[in-house]
Coordinates of C-alpha atoms and ligand atoms in Angstrom, one line a residue:
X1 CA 8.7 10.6 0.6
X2 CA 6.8 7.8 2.7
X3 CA 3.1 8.2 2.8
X4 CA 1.4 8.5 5.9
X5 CA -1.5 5.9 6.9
X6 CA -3.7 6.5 9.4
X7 CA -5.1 3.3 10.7
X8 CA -8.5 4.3 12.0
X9 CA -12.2 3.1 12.9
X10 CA -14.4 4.5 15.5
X11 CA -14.7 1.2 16.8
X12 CA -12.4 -1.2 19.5
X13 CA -11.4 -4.6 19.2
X14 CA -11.5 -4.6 15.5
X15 CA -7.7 -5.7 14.9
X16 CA -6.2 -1.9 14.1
X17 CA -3.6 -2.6 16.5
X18 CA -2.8 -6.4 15.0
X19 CA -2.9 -4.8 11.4
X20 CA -0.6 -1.5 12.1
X21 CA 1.8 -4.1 13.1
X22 CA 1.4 -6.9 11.3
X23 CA 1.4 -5.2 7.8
X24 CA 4.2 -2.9 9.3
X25 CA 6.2 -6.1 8.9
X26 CA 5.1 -7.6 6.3
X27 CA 5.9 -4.5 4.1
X28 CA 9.4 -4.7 5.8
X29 CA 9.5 -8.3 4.0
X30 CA 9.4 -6.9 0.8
X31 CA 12.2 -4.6 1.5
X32 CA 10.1 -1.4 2.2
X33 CA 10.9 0.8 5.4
X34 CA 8.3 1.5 7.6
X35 CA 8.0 3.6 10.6
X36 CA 5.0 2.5 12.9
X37 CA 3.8 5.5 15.5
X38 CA 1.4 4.3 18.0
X39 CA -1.3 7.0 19.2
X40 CA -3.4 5.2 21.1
X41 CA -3.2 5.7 24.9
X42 CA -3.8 2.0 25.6
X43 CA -0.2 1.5 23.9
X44 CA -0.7 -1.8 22.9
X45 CA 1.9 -1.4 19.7
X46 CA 5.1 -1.4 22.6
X47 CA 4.0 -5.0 23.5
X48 CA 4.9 -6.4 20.5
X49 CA 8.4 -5.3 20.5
X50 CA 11.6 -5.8 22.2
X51 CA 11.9 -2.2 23.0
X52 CA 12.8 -1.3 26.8
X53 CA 9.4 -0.6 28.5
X54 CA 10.9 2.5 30.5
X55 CA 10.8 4.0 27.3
X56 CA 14.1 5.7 28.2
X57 CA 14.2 8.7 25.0
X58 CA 10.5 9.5 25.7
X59 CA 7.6 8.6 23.4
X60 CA 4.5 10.4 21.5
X61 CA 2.8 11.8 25.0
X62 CA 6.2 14.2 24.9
X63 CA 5.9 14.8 21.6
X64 CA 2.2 16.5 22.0
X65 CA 3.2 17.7 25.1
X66 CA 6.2 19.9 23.3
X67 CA 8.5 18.2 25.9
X68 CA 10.4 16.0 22.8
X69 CA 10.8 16.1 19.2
X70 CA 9.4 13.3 16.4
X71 CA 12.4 12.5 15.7
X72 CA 13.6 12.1 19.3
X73 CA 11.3 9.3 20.5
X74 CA 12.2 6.8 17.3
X75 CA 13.0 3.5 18.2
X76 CA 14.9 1.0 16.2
X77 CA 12.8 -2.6 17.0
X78 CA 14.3 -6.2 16.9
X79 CA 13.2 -6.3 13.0
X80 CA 15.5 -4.6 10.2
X81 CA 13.7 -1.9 8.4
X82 CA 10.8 -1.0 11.2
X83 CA 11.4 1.8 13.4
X84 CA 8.7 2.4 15.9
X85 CA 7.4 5.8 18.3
X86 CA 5.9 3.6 20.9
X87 CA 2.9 5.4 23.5
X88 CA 3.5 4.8 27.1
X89 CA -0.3 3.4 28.4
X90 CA -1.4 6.4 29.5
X91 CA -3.9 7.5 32.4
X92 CA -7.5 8.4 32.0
X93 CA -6.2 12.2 32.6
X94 CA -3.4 12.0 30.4
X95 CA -5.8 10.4 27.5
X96 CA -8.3 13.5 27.9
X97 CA -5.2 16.1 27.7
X98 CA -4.1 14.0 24.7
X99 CA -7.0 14.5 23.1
X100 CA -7.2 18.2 23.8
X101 CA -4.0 19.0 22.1
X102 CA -5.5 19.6 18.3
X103 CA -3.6 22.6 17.6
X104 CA -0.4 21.2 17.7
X105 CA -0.8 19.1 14.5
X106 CA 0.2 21.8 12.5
X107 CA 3.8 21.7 13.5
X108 CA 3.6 17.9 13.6
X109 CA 2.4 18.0 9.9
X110 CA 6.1 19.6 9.2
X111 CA 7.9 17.1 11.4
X112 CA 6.1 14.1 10.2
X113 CA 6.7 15.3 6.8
X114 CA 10.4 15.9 7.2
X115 CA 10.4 12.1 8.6
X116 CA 8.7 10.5 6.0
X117 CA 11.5 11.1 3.8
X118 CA 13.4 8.4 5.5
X119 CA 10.9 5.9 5.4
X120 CA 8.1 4.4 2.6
X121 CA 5.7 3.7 4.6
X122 CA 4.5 5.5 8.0
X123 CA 1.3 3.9 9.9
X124 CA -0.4 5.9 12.8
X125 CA -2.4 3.2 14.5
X126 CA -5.2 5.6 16.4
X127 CA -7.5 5.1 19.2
X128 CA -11.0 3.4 18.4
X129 CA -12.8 7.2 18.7
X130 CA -12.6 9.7 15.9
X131 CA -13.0 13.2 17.4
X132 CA -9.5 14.4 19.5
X133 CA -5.9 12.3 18.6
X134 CA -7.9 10.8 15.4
X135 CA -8.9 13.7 13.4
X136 CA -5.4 15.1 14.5
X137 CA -3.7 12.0 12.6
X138 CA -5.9 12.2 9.7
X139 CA -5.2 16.5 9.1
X140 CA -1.4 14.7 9.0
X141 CA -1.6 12.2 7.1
X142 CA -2.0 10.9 3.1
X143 CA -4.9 8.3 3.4
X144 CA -6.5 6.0 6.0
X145 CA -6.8 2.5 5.7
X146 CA -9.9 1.2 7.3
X147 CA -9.9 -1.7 9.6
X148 CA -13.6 -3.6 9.4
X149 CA -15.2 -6.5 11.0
X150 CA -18.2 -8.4 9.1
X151 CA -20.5 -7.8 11.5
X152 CA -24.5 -6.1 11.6
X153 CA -23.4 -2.7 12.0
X154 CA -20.2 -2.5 10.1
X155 CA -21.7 -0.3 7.2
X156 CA -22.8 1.9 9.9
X157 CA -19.3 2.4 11.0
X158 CA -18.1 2.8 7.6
X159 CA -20.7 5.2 6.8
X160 CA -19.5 7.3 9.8
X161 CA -15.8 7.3 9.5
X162 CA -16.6 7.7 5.4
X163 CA -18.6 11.2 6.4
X164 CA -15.8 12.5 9.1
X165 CA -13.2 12.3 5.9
X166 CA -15.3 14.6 4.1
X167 CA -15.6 16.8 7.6
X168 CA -11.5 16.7 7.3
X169 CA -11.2 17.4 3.8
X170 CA -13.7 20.0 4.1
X171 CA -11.5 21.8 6.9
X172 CA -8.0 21.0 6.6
X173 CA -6.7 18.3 5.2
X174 CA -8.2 18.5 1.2
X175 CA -5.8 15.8 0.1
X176 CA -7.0 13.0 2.5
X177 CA -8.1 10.1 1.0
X178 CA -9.1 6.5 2.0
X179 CA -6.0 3.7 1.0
X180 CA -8.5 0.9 1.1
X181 CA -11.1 -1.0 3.6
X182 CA -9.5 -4.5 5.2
X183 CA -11.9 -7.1 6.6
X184 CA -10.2 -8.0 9.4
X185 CA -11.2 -11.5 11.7
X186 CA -12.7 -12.7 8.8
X187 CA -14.8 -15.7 9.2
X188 CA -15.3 -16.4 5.7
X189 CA -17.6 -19.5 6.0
X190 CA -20.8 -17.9 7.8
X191 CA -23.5 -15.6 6.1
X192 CA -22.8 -12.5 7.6
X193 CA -19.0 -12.2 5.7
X194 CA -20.6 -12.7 2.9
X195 CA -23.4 -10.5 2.9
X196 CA -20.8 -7.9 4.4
X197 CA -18.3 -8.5 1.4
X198 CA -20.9 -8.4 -1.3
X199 CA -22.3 -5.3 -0.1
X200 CA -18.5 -3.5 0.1
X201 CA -18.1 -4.8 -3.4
X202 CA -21.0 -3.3 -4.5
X203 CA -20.5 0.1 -2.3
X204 CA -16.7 0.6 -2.6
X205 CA -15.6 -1.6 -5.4
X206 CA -12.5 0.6 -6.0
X207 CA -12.0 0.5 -2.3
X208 CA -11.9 -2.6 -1.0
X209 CA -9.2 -5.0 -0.8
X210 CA -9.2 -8.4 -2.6
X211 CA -7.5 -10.6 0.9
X212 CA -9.0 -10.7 3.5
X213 CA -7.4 -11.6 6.9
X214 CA -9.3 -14.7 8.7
X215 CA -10.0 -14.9 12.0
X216 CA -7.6 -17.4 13.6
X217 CA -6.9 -18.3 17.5
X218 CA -3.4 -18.3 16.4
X219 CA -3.3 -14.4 16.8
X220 CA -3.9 -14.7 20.3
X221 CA -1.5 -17.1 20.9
X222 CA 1.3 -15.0 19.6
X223 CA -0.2 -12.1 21.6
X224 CA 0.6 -14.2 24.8
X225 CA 3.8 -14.9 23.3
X226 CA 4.5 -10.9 22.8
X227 CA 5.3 -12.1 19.4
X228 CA 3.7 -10.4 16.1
X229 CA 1.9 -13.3 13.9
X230 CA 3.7 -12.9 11.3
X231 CA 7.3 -14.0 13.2
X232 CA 5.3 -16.4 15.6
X233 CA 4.0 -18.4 12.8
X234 CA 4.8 -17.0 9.1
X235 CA 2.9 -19.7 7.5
X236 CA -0.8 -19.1 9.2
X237 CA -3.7 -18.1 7.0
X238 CA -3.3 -14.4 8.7
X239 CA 0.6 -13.8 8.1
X240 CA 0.3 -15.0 4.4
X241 CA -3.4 -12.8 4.2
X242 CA -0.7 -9.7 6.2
X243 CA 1.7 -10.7 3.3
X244 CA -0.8 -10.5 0.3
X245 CA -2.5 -7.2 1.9
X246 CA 1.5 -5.8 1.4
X247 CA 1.4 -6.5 -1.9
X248 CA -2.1 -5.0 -2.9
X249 CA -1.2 -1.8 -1.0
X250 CA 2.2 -1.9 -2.7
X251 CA 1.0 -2.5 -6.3
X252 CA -2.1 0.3 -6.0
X253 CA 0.6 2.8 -4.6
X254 CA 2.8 2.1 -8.0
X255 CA -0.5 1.9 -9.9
X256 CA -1.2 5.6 -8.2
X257 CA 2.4 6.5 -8.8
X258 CA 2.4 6.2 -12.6
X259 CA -0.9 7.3 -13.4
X260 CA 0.3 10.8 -11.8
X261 CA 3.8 10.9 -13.3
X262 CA 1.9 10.2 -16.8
Ligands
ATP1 N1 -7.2 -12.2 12.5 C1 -7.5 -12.4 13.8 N2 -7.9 -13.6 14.3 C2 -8.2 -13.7 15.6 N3 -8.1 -12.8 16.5 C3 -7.7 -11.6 16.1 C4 -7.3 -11.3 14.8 N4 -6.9 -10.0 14.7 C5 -7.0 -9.5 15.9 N5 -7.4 -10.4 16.8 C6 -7.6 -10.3 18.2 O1 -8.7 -9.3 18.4 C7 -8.4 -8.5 19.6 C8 -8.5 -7.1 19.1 O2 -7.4 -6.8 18.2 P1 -6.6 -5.4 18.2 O3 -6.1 -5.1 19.5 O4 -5.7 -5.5 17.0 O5 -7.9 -4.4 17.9 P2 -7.9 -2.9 18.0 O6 -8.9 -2.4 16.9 O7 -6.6 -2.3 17.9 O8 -8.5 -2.6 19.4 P3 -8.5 -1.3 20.3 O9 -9.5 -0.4 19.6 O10 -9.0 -1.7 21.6 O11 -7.1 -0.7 20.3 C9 -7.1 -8.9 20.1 O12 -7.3 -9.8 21.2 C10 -6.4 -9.7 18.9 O13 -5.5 -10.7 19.4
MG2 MG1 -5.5 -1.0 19.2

C-alpha cells in the first residue's frame, strides 16, 4: 500500500506547495505512482496542472463536505503516473467550515487507505496552520515530511510542529511519524544555512535530509509559466536537488521496508 505524506509546517511561503509537487514528479521519474491531494484552501497545487479549472467531478471541499467520494474527485494530470484531488480556492467562509470538519477523518482514514493501494506514494500538501485540516491529515496519514527555511526562527517552528506530532500520537494517530526535514530555498553560501544545517545535524541527525533544494529565481519563472520546475527546466539546481530528495525518500522507505520484514 502507498504511504501517506503529509506535507506540513505551521508556516507560509516556505515551498510546501513547490515540494508536494515537485517531488510528486520527481518520484513519478523513477517509475513510482503518486497521488498528490491538495488541502489547502488557497489551491495553489491546480495551477500547476492542465486540469480543467471548473473542476467538473468535484474536488476535496465535496469530499469533507460528504457531497463526493475520494475516489470521485481523482484526476489524471498531463504527467503519466500522477493523479491529483485538486482544492477549488476556497472563500474565507468555506476555509473556516473546512477546518471545522475534524470528525470526518475517520471515514477518510478508510477511504484514503483503500486508495493507497493503487498508488506508492500519496502527498497531502496542507495549509501553513496546524490546528483544523492539518491535524486532520496527520490522524490519516503515515509520516510528515517537514518543509523548512534557514532562517532565525526555524528551530522554533520545528520545535512546534515536532510537539503537535506527539499531541497526535498521543490522541489518535500512535503510528505517525516524521519522513524527514527538507531545507527548502536554500541559500547555501550565507551564515544563517549553515548555522541552520549544523544545528539540524546535531538535533535530528536521523532526520534530516542529505540535499538540500537551493533557492533559485528559476522557480518563479516556471510558476508564471504554470509549469512545475522540474518540466520547465529539468536540469536547474532545484529539479536535480527534487530528483536526489526522490531518491533519499526512496532508499530510507526500502531501508525501513527491510529492516521490518527481517
Ligand atoms: N527553491 C526555490 N527557489 C526560489 N523560490 C522558491 C523555491 N521554492 C519555492 N519558491 C517560491 O516561494 C514561494 C512560496 O512557495 P510555496 O507556494 O511552495 O510555499 P508554501 O509553503 O506552499 O506557501 P503557502 O503556505 O502560502 O501555501 C513561491 O513564490 C515559490 O515560487
Ligand atoms: Mg502552499
Amino acid at each position: 500500500m502507498g504511504k501517506i505524506i503529509s506535507i506540513a509546517i505551521p508556516k507560509g511561503g516556505v515551498g510546501k506547495t513547490t515540494t508536494a509537487v515537485n517531488l510528486s514528479l520527481a518520484l513519478t521519474k523513477k517509475k513510482k505512482r503518486v497521488l498528490l491531494i491538495d488541502v489547502d484552501p488557497s489551491g495553489q497545487c491546480l495551477s500547476s496542472f492542465d486540469i480543467d479549472k471548473s473542476l467538473p467531478q468535484g474536488n476535496i471541499f465535496d469530499v469533507f463536505n460528504s457531497i463526493k467520494k475520494l475516489s470521485e474527485v481523482i484526476y489524471r494530470t498531463e504527467y503519466a503516473n500522477l493523479d491529483c484531488i485538486p482544492m477549488k480556492r476556497s472563500t474565507y467562509q468555506n476555509e473556516l467550515r473546512l477546518s471545522n470538519l475534524a470528525e470526518k477523518s475517520l471515514n477518510l482514514k478508510y477511504e484514503i487507505r483503500s486508495l493507497a493501494v493503487n498508488y506508492d506514494f500519496v502527498f497531502i500538501d496542507c495549509p501553513p496552520t496546524l490546528t483544523g485540516t492539518t491535524a486532520n491529515m496527520l490522524n490519516i496519514s503515515d509520516s510528515v515530511l517537514i518543509p523548512l527555511k534557514a532562517s532565525k526562527y526555524s528551530l522554533d517552528e520545528l520545535g512546534r510542529i515536532f510537539k503537535f506530532i506527539d499531541e497526535i500520537k498521543k490522541t489518535g494517530n500512535a503510528g505517525l511519524v516524521v519522513e524527514g526535514i527538507i531545507l527548502t530555498i536554500d541559500e547555501p553560501k550565507t551564515r544563517i544555512s549553515h548555522q541552520v544545517k549544523k544545528e539540524l545535524i546535531r538535533k535530528y541527525p536521523t532526520k534530516v535530509f542529505n540535499v538540500t533544494i537551493p533557492k533559485t529565481v528559476k522557480v518563479d519563472e516556471a510558476s508564471f509559466d504554470k509549469t512545475p520546475i522540474i518540466i520547465y527546466d529539468v536540469d536547474s539546481v532545484c529539479s536535480k536537488a527534487y530528483l536526489k530528495l526522490a531518491d533519499e525518500i526512496i532508499l530510507r522507505n526500502e531501508m525501513s521496508d527491510l529492516f521490518f520484514k527481517h
